[in-house]
PDB file of C-alpha atoms in Angstrom:
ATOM      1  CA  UNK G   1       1.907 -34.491   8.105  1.00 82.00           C
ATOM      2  CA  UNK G   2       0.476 -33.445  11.781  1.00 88.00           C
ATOM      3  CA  UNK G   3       2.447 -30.215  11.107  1.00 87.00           C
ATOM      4  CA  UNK G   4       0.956 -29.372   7.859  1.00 91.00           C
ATOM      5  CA  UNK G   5      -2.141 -29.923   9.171  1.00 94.00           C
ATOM      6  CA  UNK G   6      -1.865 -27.674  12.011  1.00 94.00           C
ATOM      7  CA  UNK G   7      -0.568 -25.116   9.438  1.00 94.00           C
ATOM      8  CA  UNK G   8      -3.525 -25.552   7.367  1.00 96.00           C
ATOM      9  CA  UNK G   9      -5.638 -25.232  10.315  1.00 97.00           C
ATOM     10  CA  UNK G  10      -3.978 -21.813  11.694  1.00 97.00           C
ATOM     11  CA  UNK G  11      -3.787 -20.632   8.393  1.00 97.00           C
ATOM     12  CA  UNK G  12      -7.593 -20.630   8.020  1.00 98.00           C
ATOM     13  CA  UNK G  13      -8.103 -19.368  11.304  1.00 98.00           C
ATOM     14  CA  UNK G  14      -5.648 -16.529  11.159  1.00 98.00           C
ATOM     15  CA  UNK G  15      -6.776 -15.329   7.800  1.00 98.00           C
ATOM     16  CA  UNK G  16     -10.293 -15.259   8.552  1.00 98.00           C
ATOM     17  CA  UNK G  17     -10.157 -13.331  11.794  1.00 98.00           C
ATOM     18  CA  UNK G  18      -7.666 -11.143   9.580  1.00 98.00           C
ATOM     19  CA  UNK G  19     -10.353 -10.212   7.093  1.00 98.00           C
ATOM     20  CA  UNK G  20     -13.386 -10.092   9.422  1.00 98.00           C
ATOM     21  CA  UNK G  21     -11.401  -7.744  11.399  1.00 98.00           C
ATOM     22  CA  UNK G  22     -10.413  -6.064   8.922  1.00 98.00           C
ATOM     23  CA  UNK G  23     -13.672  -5.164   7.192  1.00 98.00           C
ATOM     24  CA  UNK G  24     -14.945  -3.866  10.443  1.00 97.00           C
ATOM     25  CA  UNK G  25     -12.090  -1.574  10.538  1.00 97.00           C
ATOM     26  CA  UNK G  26     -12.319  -0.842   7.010  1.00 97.00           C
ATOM     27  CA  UNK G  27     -16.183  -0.419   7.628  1.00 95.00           C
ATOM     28  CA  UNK G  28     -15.249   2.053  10.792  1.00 95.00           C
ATOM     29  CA  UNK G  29     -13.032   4.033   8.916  1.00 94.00           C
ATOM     30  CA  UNK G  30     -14.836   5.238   5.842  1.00 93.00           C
ATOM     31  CA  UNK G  31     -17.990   6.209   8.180  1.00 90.00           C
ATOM     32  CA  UNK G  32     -15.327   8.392  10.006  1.00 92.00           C
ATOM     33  CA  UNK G  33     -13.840  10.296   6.926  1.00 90.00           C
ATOM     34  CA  UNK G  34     -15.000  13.238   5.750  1.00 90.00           C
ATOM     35  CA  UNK G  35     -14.861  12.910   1.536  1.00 90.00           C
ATOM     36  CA  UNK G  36     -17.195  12.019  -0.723  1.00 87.00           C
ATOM     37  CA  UNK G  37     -19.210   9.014  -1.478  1.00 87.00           C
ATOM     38  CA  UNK G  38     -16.982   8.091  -4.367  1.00 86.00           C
ATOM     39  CA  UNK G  39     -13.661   8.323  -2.375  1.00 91.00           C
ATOM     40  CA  UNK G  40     -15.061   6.170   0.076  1.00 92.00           C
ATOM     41  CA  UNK G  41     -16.028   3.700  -2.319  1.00 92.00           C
ATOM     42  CA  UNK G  42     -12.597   3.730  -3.281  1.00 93.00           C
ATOM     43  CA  UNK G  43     -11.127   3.340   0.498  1.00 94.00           C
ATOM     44  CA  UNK G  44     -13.198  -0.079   0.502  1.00 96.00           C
ATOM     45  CA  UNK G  45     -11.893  -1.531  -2.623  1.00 96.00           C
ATOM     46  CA  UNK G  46      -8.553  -0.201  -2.611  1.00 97.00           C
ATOM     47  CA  UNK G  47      -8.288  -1.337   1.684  1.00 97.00           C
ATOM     48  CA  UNK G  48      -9.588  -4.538   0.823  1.00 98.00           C
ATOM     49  CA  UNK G  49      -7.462  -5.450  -1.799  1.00 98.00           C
ATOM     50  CA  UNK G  50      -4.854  -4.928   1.219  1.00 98.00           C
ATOM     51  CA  UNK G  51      -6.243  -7.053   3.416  1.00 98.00           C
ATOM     52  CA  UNK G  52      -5.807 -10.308   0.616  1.00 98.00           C
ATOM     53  CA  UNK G  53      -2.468  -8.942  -0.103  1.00 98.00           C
ATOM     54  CA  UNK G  54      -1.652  -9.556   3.766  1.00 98.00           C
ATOM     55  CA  UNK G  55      -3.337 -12.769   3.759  1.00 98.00           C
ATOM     56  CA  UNK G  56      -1.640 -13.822   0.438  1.00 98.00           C
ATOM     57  CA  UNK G  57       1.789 -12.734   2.522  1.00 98.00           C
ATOM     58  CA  UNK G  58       0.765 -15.115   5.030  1.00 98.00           C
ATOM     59  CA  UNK G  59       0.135 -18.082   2.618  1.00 97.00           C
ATOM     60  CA  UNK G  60       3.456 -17.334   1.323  1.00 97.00           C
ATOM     61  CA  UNK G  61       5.563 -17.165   4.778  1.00 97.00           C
ATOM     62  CA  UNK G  62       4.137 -20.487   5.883  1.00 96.00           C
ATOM     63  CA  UNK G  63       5.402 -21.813   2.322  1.00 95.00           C
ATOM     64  CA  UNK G  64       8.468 -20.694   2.935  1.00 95.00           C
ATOM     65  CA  UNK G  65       8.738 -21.570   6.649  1.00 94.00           C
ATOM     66  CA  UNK G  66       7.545 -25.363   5.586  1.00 93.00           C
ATOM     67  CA  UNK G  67       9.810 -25.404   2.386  1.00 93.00           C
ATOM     68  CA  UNK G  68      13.361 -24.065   3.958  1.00 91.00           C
ATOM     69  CA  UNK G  69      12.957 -25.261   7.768  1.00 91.00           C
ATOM     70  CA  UNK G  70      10.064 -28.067   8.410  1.00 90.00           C
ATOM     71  CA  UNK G  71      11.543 -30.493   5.124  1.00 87.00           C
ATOM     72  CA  UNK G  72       7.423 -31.081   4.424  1.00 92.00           C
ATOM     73  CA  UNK G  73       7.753 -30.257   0.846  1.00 92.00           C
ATOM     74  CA  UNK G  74       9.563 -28.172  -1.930  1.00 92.00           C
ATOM     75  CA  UNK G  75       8.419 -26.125  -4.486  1.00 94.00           C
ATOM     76  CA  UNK G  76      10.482 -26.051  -7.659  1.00 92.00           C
ATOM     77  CA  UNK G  77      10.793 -24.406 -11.103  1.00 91.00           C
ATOM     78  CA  UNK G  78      12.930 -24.002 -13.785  1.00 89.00           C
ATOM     79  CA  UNK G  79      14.880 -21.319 -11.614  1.00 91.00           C
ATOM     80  CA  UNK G  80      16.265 -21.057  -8.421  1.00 91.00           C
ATOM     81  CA  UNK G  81      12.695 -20.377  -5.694  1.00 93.00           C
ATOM     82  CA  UNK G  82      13.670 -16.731  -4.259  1.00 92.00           C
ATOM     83  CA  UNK G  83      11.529 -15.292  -1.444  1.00 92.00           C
ATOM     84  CA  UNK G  84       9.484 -13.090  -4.213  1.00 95.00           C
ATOM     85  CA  UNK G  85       8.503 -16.667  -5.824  1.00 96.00           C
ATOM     86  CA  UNK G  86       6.889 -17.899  -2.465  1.00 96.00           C
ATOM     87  CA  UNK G  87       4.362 -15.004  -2.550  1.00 97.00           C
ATOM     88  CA  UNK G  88       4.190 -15.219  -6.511  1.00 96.00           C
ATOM     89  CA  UNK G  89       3.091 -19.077  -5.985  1.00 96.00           C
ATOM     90  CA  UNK G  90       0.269 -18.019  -3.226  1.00 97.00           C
ATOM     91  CA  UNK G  91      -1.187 -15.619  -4.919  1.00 97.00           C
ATOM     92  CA  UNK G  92      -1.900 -17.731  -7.890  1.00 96.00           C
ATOM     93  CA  UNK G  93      -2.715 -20.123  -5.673  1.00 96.00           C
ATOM     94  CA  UNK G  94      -4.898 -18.080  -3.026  1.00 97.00           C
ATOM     95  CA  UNK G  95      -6.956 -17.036  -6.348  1.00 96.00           C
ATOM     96  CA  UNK G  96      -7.126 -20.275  -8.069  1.00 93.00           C
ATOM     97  CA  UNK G  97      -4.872 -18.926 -11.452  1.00 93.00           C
ATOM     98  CA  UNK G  98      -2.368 -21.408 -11.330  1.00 85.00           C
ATOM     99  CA  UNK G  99      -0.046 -21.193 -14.153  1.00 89.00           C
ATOM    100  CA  UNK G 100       2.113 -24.021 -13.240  1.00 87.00           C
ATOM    101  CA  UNK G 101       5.446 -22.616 -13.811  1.00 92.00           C
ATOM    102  CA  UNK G 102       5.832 -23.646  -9.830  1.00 94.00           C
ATOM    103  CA  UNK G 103       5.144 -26.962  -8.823  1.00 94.00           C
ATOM    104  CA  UNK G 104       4.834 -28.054  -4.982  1.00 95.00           C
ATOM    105  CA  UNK G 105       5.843 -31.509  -3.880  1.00 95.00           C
ATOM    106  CA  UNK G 106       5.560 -33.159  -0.644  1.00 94.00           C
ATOM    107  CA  UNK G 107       2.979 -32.358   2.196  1.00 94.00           C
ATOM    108  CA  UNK G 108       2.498 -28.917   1.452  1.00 94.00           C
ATOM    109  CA  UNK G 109       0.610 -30.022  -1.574  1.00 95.00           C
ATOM    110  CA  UNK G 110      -2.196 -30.159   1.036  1.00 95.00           C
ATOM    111  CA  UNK G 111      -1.328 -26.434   1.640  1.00 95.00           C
ATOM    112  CA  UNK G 112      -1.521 -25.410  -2.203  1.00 95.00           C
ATOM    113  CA  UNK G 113      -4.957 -27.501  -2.204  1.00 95.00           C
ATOM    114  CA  UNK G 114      -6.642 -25.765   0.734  1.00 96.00           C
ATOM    115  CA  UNK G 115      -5.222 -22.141   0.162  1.00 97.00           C
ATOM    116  CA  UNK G 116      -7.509 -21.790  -3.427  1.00 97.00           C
ATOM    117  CA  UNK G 117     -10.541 -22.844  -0.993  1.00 97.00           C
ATOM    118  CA  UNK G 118      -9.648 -20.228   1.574  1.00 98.00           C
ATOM    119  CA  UNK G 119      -8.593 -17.783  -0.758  1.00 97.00           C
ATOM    120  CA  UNK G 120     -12.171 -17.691  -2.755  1.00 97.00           C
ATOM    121  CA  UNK G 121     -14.348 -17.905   0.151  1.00 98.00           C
ATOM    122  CA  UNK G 122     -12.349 -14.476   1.489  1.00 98.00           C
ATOM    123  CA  UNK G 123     -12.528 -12.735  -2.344  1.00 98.00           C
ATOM    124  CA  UNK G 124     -16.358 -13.614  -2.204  1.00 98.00           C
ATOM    125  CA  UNK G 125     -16.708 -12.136   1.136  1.00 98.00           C
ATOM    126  CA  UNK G 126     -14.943  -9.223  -0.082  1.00 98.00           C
ATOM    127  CA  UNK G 127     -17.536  -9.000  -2.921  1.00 97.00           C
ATOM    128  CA  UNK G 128     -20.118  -9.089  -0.901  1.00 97.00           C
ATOM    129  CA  UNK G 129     -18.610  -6.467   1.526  1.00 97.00           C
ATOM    130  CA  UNK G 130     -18.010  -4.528  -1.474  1.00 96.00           C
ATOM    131  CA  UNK G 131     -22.012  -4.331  -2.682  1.00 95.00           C
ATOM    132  CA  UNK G 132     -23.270  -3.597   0.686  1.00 94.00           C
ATOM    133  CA  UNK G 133     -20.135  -0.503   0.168  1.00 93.00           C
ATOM    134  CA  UNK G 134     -21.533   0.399  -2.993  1.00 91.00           C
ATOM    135  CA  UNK G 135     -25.661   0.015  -2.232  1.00 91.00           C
ATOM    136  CA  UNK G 136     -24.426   2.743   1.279  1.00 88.00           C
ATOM    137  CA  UNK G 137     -22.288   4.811  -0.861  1.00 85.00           C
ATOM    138  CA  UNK G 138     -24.388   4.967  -4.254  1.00 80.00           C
ATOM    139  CA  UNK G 139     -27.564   4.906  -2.966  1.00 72.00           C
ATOM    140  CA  UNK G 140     -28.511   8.570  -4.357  1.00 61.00           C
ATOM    141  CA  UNK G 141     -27.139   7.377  -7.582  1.00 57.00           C
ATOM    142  CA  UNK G 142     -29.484   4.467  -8.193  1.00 53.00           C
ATOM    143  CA  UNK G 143     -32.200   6.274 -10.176  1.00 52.00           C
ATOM    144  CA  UNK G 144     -29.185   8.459 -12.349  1.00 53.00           C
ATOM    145  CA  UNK G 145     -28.271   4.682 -13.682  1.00 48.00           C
ATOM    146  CA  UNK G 146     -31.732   3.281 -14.481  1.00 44.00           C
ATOM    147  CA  UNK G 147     -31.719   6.376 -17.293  1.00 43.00           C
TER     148      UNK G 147
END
């Protein structure tokens, strides 16, 4: 249990400092390029949607790490779990889909239960990241949509 939740706890950490880091860079970057408004526009979303498939990644190596070699929990389906099926199961999980065509057991049902948490507060921030983007980007455009 103690190792689960220090899991949960790096796992937060790690992510976080993952994104914010990575929207400054992201940030950084398109103010260096030299296209157009629209192609930058594109560099956010397209870098962002990087940065949660990293953090997703991460979700799903610590699932696999506490499944195979810490004996906290399994997950199991009508199939044999392959390594594709640990990220498959985070990233439903990181954006709250759940199918339930995996099921966790064990402690690292406390992982499955916090990941959805972390995993909107980052796609919000990314939102949010993503309007400031657009308001920078499109701010010429403003007045062509109004007509």
């Amino acid at each position: 249990m103690l190792s689960v939740l220090f899991a949960i706890t790096s796992l937060i950490f790690v992510t976080v400092i993952i994104h914010m880091e990575g929207l400054w860079l992201i940030r950084e970057w398109t103010e260096r390029i030299s296209v157009g408004q629209r192609m930058k526009l594109s560099v956010v979303v397209l870098q962002t949607l990087v940065l949660h498939v990293i953090e997703i990644g991460l979700y799903g190596v610590a699932l696999l790490l506490a499944d195979r070699y810490l004996s906290v929990g399994h997950l199991q389906s009508t199939h044999h779990i392959g390594l594709l099926d640990y990220f498959y199961f985070s990233a439903e999980t990181f954006t709250a889909v759940g199918y339930g065509d995996i099921i966790v057991s064990g402690d690292l049902r406390l992982i499955a239960s916090i990941e959805p948490l972390n995993g909107l507060m980052l796609i919000s921030w990314s939102g949010a990241f993503t309007f400031l983007a657009m308001q920078r980007y499109w701010s010429g455009r403003i007045g062509q949509l109004d007509n």
